[in-house]
XYZ file of C-alpha atoms in Angstrom:
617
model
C 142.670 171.957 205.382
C 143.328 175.135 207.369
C 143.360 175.487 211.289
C 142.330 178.157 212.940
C 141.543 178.532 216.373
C 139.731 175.997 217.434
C 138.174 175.518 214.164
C 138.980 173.554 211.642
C 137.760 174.111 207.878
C 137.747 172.215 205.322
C 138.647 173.018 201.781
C 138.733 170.652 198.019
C 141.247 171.606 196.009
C 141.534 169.799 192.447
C 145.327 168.704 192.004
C 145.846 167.821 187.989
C 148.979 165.973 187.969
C 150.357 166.690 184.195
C 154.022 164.315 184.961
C 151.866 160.653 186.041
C 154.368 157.799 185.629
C 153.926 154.661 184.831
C 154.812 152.139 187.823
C 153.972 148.436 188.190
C 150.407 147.293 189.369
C 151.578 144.863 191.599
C 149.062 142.495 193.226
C 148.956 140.828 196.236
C 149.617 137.311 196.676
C 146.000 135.896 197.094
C 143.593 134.143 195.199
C 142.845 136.910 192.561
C 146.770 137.386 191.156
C 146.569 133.189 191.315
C 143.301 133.286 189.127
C 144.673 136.004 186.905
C 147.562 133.823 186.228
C 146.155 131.244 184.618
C 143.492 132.556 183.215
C 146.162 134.887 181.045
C 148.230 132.052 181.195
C 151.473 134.144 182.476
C 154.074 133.672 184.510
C 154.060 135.362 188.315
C 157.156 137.287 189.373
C 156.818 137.131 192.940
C 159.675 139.895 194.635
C 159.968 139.002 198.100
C 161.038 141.655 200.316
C 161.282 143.593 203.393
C 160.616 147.610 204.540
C 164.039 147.136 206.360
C 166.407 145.811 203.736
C 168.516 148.583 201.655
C 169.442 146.361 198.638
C 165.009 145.956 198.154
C 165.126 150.235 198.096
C 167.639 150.503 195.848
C 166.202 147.692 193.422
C 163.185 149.898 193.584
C 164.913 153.075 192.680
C 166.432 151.727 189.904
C 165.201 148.044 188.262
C 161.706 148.469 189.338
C 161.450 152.024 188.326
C 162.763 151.420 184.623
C 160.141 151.887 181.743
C 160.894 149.070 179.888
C 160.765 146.620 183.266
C 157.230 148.547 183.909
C 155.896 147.897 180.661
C 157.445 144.509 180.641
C 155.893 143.057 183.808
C 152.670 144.889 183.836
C 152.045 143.316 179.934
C 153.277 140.016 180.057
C 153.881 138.926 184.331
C 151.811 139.021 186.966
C 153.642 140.945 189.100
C 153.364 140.223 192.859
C 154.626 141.885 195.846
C 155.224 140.316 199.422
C 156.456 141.321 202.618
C 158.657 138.531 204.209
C 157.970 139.961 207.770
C 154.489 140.117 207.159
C 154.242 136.754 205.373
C 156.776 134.662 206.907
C 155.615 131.718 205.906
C 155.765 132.512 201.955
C 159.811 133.469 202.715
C 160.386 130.029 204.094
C 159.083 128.567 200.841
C 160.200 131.122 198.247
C 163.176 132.707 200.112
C 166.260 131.840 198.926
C 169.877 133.210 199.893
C 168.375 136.944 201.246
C 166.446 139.894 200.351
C 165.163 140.676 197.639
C 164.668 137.179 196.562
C 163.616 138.064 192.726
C 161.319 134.353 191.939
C 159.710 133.619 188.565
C 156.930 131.176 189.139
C 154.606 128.938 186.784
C 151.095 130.442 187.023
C 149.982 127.318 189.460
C 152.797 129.000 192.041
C 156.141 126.576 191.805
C 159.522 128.420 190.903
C 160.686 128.195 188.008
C 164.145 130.786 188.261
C 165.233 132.517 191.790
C 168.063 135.445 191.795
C 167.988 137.945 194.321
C 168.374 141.930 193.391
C 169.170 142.572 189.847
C 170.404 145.516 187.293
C 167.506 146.628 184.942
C 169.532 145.111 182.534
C 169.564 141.753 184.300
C 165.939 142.020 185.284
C 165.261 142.409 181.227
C 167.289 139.829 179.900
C 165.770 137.614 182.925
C 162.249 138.053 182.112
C 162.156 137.599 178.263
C 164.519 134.450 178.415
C 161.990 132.947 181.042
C 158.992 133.790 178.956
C 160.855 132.608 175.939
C 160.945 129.540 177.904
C 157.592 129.020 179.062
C 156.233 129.428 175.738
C 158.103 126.862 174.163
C 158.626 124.036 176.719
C 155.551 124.555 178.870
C 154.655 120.962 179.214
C 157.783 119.875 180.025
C 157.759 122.822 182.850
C 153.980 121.670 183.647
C 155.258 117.854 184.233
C 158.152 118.917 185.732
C 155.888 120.383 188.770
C 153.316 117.286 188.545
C 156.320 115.326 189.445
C 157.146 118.118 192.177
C 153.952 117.430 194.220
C 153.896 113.317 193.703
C 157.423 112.958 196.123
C 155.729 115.703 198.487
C 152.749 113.156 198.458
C 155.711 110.419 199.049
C 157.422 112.004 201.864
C 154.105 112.798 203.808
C 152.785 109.555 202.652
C 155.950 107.622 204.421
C 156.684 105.874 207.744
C 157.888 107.493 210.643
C 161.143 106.147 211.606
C 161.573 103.336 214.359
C 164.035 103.093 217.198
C 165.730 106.001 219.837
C 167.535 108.249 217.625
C 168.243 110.550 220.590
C 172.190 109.634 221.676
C 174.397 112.027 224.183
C 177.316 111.808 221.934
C 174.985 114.571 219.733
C 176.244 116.999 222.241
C 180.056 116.060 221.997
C 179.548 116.283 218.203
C 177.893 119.592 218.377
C 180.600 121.249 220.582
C 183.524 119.698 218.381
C 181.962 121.105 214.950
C 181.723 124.313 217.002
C 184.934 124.029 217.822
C 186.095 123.557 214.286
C 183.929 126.636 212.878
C 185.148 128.840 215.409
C 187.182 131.930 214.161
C 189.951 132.329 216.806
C 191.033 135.785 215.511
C 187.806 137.981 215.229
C 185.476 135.571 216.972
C 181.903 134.100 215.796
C 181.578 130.763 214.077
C 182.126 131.342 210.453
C 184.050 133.213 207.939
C 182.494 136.073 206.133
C 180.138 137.776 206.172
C 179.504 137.845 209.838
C 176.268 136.935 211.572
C 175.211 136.783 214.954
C 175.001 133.206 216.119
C 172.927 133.711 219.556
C 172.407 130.135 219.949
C 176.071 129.348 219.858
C 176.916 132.056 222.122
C 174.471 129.874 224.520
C 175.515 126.696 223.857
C 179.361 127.693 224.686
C 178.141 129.197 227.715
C 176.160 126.605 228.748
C 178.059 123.654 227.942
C 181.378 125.176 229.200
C 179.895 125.970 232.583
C 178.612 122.394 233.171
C 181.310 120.746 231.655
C 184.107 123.046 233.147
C 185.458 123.420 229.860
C 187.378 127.387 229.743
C 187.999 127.257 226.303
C 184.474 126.936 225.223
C 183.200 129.786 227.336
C 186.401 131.837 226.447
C 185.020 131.369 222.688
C 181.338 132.484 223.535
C 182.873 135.550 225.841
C 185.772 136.178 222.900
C 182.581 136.465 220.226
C 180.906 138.943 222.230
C 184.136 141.573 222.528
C 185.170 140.810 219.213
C 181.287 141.682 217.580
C 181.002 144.937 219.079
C 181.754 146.862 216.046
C 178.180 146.219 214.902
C 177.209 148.372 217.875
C 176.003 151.742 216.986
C 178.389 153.475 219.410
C 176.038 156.833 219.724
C 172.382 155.323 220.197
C 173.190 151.557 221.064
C 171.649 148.408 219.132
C 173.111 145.779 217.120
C 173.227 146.533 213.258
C 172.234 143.611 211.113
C 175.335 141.870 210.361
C 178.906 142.553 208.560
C 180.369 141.941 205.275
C 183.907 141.294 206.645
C 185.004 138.790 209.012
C 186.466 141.199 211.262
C 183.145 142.420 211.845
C 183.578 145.079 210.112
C 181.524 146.721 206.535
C 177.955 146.627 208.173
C 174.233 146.299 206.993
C 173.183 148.996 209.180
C 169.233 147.425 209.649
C 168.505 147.144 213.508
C 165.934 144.478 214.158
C 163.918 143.865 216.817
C 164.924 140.810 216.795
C 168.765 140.989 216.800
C 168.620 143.693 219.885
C 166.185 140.639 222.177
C 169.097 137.695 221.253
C 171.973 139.868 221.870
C 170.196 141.253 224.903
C 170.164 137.608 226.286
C 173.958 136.871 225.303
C 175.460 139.929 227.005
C 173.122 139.293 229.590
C 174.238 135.840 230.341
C 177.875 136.725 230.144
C 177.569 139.086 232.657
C 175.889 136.887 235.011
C 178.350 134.477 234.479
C 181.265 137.035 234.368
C 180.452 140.073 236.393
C 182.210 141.894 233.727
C 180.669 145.678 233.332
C 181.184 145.845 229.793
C 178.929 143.189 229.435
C 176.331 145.048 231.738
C 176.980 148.212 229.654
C 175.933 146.402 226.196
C 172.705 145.384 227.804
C 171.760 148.371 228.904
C 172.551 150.290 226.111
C 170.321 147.586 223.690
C 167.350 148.525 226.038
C 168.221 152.477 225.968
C 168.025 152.188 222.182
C 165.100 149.984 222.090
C 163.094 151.986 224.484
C 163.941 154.999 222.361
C 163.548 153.765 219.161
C 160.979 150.386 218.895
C 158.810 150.976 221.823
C 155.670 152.450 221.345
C 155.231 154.937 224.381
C 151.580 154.747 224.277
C 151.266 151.053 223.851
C 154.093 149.873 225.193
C 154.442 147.271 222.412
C 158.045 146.882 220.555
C 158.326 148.249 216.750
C 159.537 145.866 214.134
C 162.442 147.416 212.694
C 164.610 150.812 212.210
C 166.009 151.327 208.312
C 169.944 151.436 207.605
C 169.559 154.808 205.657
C 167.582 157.908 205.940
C 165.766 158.622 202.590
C 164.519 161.793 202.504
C 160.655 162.845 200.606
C 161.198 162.349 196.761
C 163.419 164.166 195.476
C 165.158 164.900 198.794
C 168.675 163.917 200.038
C 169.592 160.241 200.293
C 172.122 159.414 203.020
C 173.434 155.591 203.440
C 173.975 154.148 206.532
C 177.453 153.835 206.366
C 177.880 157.868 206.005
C 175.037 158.492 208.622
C 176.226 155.939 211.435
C 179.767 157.521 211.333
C 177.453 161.106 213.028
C 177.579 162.598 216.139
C 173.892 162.527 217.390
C 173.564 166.163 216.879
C 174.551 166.017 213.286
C 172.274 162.737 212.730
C 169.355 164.962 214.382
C 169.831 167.562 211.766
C 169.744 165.280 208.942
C 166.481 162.914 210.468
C 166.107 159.470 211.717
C 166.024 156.464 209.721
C 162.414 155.155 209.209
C 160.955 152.796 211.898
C 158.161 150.268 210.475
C 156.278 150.516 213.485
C 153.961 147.943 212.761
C 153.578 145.404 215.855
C 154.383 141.866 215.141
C 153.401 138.979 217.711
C 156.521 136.484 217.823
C 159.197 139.607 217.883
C 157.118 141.462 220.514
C 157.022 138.158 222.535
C 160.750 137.679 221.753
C 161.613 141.206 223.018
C 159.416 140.601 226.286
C 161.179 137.471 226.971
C 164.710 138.896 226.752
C 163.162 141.797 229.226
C 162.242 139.054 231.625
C 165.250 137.541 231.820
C 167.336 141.020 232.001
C 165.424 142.885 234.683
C 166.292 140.435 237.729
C 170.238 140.735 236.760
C 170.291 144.372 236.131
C 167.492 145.446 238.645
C 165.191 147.173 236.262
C 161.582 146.737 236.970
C 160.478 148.990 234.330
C 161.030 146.361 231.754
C 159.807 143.676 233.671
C 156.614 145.747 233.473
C 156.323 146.733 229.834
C 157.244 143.033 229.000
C 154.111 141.665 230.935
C 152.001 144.643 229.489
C 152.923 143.660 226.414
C 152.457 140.011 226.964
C 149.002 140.437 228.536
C 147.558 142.478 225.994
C 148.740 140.801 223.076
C 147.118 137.496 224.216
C 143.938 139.122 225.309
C 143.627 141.119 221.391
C 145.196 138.294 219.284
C 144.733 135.098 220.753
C 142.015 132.863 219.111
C 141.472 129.251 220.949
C 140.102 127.846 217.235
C 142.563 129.329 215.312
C 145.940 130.685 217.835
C 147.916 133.503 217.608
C 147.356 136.285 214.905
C 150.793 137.408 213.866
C 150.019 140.759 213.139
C 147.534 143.697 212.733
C 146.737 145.889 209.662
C 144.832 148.569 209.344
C 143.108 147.298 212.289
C 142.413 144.030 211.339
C 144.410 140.810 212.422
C 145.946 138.329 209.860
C 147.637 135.155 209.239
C 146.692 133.027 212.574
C 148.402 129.982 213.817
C 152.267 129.982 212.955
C 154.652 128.261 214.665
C 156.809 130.566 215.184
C 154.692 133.384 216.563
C 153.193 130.212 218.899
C 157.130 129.059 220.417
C 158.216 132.440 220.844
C 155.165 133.652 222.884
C 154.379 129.983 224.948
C 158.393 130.577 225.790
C 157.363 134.426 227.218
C 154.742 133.377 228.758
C 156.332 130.625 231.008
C 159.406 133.064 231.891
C 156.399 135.556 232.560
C 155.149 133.041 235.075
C 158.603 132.333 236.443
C 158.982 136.270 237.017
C 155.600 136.882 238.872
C 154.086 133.495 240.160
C 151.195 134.591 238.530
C 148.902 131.151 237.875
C 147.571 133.044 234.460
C 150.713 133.342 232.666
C 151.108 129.364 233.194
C 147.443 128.774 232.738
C 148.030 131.012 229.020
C 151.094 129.179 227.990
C 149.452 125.392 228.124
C 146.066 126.638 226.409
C 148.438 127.964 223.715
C 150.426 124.676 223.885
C 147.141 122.537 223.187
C 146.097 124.807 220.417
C 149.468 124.630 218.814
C 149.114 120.862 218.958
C 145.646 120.783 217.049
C 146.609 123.088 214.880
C 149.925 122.115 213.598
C 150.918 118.612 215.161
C 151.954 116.220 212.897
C 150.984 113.078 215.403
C 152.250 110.601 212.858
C 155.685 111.485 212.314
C 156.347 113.649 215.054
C 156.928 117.300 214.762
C 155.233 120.795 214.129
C 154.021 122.336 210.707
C 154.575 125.622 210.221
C 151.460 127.144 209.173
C 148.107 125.051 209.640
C 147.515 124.243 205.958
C 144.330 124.298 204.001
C 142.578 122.697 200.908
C 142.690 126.376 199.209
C 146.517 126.945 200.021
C 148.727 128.787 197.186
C 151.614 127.693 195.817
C 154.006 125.911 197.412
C 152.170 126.920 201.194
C 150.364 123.406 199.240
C 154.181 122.160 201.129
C 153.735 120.741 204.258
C 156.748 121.971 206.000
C 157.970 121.427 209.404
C 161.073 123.467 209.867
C 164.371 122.564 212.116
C 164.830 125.513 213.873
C 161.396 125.919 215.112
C 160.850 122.767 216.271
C 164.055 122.705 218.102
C 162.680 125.132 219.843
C 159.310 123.829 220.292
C 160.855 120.636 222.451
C 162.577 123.340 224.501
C 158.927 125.112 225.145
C 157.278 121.887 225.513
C 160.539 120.275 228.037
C 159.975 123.344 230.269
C 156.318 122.974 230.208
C 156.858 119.329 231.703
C 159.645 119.955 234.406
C 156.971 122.951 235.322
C 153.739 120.990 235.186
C 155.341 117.518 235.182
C 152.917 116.163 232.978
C 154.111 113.590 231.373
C 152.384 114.111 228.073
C 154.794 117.376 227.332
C 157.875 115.424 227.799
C 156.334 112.592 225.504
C 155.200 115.506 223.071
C 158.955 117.086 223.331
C 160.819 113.455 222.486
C 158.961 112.796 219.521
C 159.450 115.957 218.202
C 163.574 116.104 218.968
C 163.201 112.284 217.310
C 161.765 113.654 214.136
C 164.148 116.299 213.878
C 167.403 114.463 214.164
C 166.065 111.989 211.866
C 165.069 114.088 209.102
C 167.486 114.404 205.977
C 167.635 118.685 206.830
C 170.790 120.024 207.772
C 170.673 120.532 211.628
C 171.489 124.082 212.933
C 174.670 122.771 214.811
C 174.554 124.874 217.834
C 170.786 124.749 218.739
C 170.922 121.135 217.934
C 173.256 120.693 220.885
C 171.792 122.902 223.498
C 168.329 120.791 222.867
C 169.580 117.651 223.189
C 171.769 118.473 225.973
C 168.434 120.077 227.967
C 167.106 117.085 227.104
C 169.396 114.396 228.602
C 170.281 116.805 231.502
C 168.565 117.120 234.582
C 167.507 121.096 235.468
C 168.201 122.772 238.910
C 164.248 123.276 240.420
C 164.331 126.574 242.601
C 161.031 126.627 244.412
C 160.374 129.928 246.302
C 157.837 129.599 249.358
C 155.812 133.116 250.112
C 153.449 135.742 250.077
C 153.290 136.939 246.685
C 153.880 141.082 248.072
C 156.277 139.632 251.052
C 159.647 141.552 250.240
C 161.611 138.877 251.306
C 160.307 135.645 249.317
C 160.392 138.386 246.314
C 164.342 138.952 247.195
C 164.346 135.332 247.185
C 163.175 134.752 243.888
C 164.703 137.345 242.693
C 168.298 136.125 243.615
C 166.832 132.627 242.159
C 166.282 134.126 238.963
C 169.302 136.176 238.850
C 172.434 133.638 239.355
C 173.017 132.507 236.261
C 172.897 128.621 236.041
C 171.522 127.320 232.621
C 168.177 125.963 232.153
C 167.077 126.514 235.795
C 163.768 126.304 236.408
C 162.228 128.923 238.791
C 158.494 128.871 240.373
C 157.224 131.122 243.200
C 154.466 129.390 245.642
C 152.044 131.659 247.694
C 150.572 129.222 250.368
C 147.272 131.398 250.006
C 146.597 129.220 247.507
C 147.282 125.689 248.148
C 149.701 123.635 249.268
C 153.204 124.346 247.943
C 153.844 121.027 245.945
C 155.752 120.935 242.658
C 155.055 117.094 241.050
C 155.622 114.523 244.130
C 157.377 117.227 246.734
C 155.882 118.922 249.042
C 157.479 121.799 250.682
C 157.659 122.955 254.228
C 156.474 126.436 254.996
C 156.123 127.818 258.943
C 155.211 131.077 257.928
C 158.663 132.308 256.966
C 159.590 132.782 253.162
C 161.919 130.078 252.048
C 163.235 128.639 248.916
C 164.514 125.131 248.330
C 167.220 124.338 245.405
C 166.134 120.659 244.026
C 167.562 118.056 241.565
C 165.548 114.989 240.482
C 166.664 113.286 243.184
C 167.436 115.867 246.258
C 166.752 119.339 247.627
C 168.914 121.533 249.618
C 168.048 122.532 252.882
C 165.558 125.399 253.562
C 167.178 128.834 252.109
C 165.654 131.572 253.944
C 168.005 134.429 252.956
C 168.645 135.566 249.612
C 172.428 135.683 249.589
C 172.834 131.927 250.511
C 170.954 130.885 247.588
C 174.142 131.169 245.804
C 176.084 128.119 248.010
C 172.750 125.990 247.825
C 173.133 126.421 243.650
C 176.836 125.402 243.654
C 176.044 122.240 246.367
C 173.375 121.208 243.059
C 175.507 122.071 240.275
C 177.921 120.266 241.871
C 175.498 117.146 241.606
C 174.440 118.195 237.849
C 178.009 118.800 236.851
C 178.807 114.977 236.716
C 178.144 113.003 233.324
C 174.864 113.913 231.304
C 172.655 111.650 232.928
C 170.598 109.197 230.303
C 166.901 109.268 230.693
């Protein structure tokens, strides 16, 4: 195609390509590689992996580009290909210990072998033992996965457990075990390799403010100096984690994801601090973010930027470690790692949430705005009341409604949305999408959220009705706040029976998110009402300075009188015309707070109240 002028003309030009090499016809997973399966009666090698992850590229470089793995899989496999952040809910079923996760399945979808990247050598050896196997003790494998599926009938089949499971000593155990994992040389709350623990960082911050405990917040604050290294030092945001326990030896993948925790961490510390270092981290996660996973059109937050820059075929590699250690100007000249720009509804709603809650303490409005942008359209374009929240778009069509996941993070954006603006939609949005996560994906049995609304035609092991720890730890949180907001009483009721299942169930509880739940649950949250004209600059300095103290799990809500009577559950609040906010407990409210910089005695004179014992409920 030429351009000239203003015209453009079109020319076909035949290409014969005399050097085509053979590469593997992977499928999809879906009904067709399923059918193909069994109909050839072959086993499915299903390679799980990710546009971000280094050790997938260089699997496909070398194992996946060897003739006699080619030949191998295309003849005798049915080779299948999935993206874990486009398919979460096959990686929480076929994942195991991190990308690639290399599984050989029986044609009807249950794993039979899982390794994660491998040689060509190992990938050989692998694949003829297995089919070796298969040929020879097939009904024993076949029975073997029979019995599989009659103790998943079992488990769903049995009673829910009886009693109060729910006990404040959970907290005390939660902080000692943190106490125990902590690393008191480099920081962080295991050996190697190094992760970031976000929910840790929290729950030290949290518990040691309320419990006046300066050891525990000295371990949260210690974690967040000590981590820096994974902090590209030229463009800003967190790499993906480190081999060595000194934080040191990095996967150099920034995720969306890891930038919107840490965001919140270094936030919080400097709200609690007033430390500028922890005001500079912020603000350099959001420089890189905005510079590298924002869409300046859209306005909508990119997934992921690679560790490497790999240049067209053919053309120079460079790793991350070599290309991180650059000036900008010499990184420029080489290229920029590849973003996968494709937009991805629980991240996105992630990333707005951590704007939210970072544009009152570092005064930066533009955030605040791209976050509700990016909140408003996504609901509008993905939201479906039958079947929830799309969790992304391809090609311009949406896929794989309904997940949990996508569902906490964006009912959780949504309410601090609300919290930010007073805006009645935002809560209006986040209880629709709380009754459509509850038909789609309540187990009202047992207790608990599924994952994934299952179906009679389900895959595989998505046949496994699974209702994961993490997310439904945070569920209770998103369906706690909804209650103290709303006070209905059916979200509390809807948040205890889910933190009942959970601490009941024979899965190994994430230690640190464990105790921040259950601690929000027994403890009673600081209620800042806000009383005024939604564009009067003083009530909006008022909630502002509301929403920027840091005091954890505050609730925040902004009443304009224009439209009804300021009343949040049984109180009523007095309004003569002047903006006012009141700072509440259960049990008492401060006196009227008409200027912003007193709001921070009338939060002490209630923390002060909240700072005795966890109360039981």
């Amino acid at each position: 195609m030429f351009l000239l002028g203003n015209s453009v003309y079109a020319e076909t030009i035949t290409v014969v390509d005399t050097d085509v090499r053979p590469s593997i016809q992977w499928y999809e997973w879906g009904s067709e590689s399923f059918r193909q399966a069994q109909a050839e009666d072959k086993l499915i090698l299903l390679d799980l992996t990710a546009v971000w992850c280094h050790a997938c590229h260089v699997m496909d470089q070398a194992t996946y580009a060897n003739p006699r793995i080619i030949q191998l899989l295309n003849d005798n496999f049915i080779p299948v290909r999935v993206d874990t952040d486009q398919r979460p809910d096959l990686q929480a079923r076929y994942r195991a210990g991190g990308w690639p996760t290399t599984n050989l399945l029986l044609p009807t979808g249950e794993i039979l072998f899982q390794a994660n990247a491998l040689e060509p050598e190992e990938m050989e050896e692998l694949l003829l033992e297995m089919q070796s196997l298969y040929s020879t003790d097939k009904a024993a494998l076949l029975n073997q996965a029979s019995r599989l599926w009659n103790r998943v009938k079992e488990k769903v089949e049995a009673s829910p457990s009886k009693g109060n499971a729910l006990q404040v000593s959970m907290v005390k155990q939660s902080v000692e075990i943190m106490r125990a994992q902590f690393d008191a040389v480099n920081g962080g709350f295991r050996n190697a390799p190094k992760f970031f623990e976000p929910e840790a960082i929290q729950m030290a911050f949290a518990h040691g403010f309320f419990e006046n405990d300066p050891e525990l917040l000295k371990m949260g604050l210690q974690t967040l100096e000590k981590q820096l290294p994974l902090l590209d030092p030229v463009w800003g945001g967190f790499y993906r984690y480190a081999e060595q326990a000194d934080w040191t030896q990095p996967h150099f993948e920034k995720m969306l994801t890891i930038q919107a925790r840490n965001l919140r961490n270094y936030v919080e510390a400097f709200q609690l601090t007033g430390d500028l270092q922890f005001k500079r981290v912020a603000e350099a996660l959001i420089e890189y973010v905005s510079r590298f996973l924002t869409d300046p059109q859209a306005r909508l937050f990119y997934e992921s930027q690679d560790a490497d820059v790999r240049g067209p075929e053919g053309g120079p590699f460079v790793s991350g470690a070599e290309y991180y250690a650059l000036s900008e100007r010499k990184r420029l000249a080489i290229g920029i790692p590849g973003v996968d720009q494709r937009i991805f509804t629980g991240s996105n709603a992630l990333m707005a949430w951590a704007y939210l809650h970072a544009f009152p303490v570092l005064g930066k409005t533009e955030i605040r705005d791209i976050a509700l942008q990016a909140l408003t359209q996504l609901y509008e374009k993905r939201f479906d009341v039958k079947r929830g929240l799309a969790h992304v778009e391809v090609e311009g069509e949406l896929g794989l409604y309904g997940l949990l996941s996508d569902h906490i993070l964006f009912g959780q954006a949504l309410l601090e949305a609300f919290s930010a603006t007073g805006q009645p939609r935002f809560l209006q949005n986040a209880e629709v999408l709380a009754e459509v996560n509850q038909q789609l994906l309540q187990d009202s049995v047992n207790g608990g959220f599924f994952d994934h609304p299952g179906t009679s035609d389900s895959l595989g092991l998505l046949k496994l009705p699974t209702k994961p720890v993490t997310e439904n730890f945070q569920a209770a949180l998103w369906y706690l706040t909804l209650f103290h907001l709303t006070g209905k009483p059916e979200y509390q009721s809807i948040a205890e029976r889910t933190l009942q299942f959970i601490v009941t169930s024979p899965e190994p509880l994430p230690v640190a998110l464990a105790g921040l739940a259950i601690d929000q649950w027994f403890r009673i949250p600081v209620h800042i009402a806000v009383v005024g004209g939604s564009f009067d600059p003083m009530a909006q300095a008022l909630l502002l300075k509301g929403r920027e103290l840091y005091c954890p799990g505050k609730i925040v809500r902004w009443f304009d009188p224009r439209e009804g009577q300021p009343k949040w559950g049984e109180i009523v609040f007095p309004y003569d015309g002047r903006p006012v906010a009141f700072v509440c407990t259960d049990r008492m409210c401060s006196a009227p707070v008409f200027q912003a910089e007193a709001m921070k005695e009338s939060i002490a004179e209630m923390l002060a109240v909240l700072k005795e014992p966890v109360h039981q409920k």
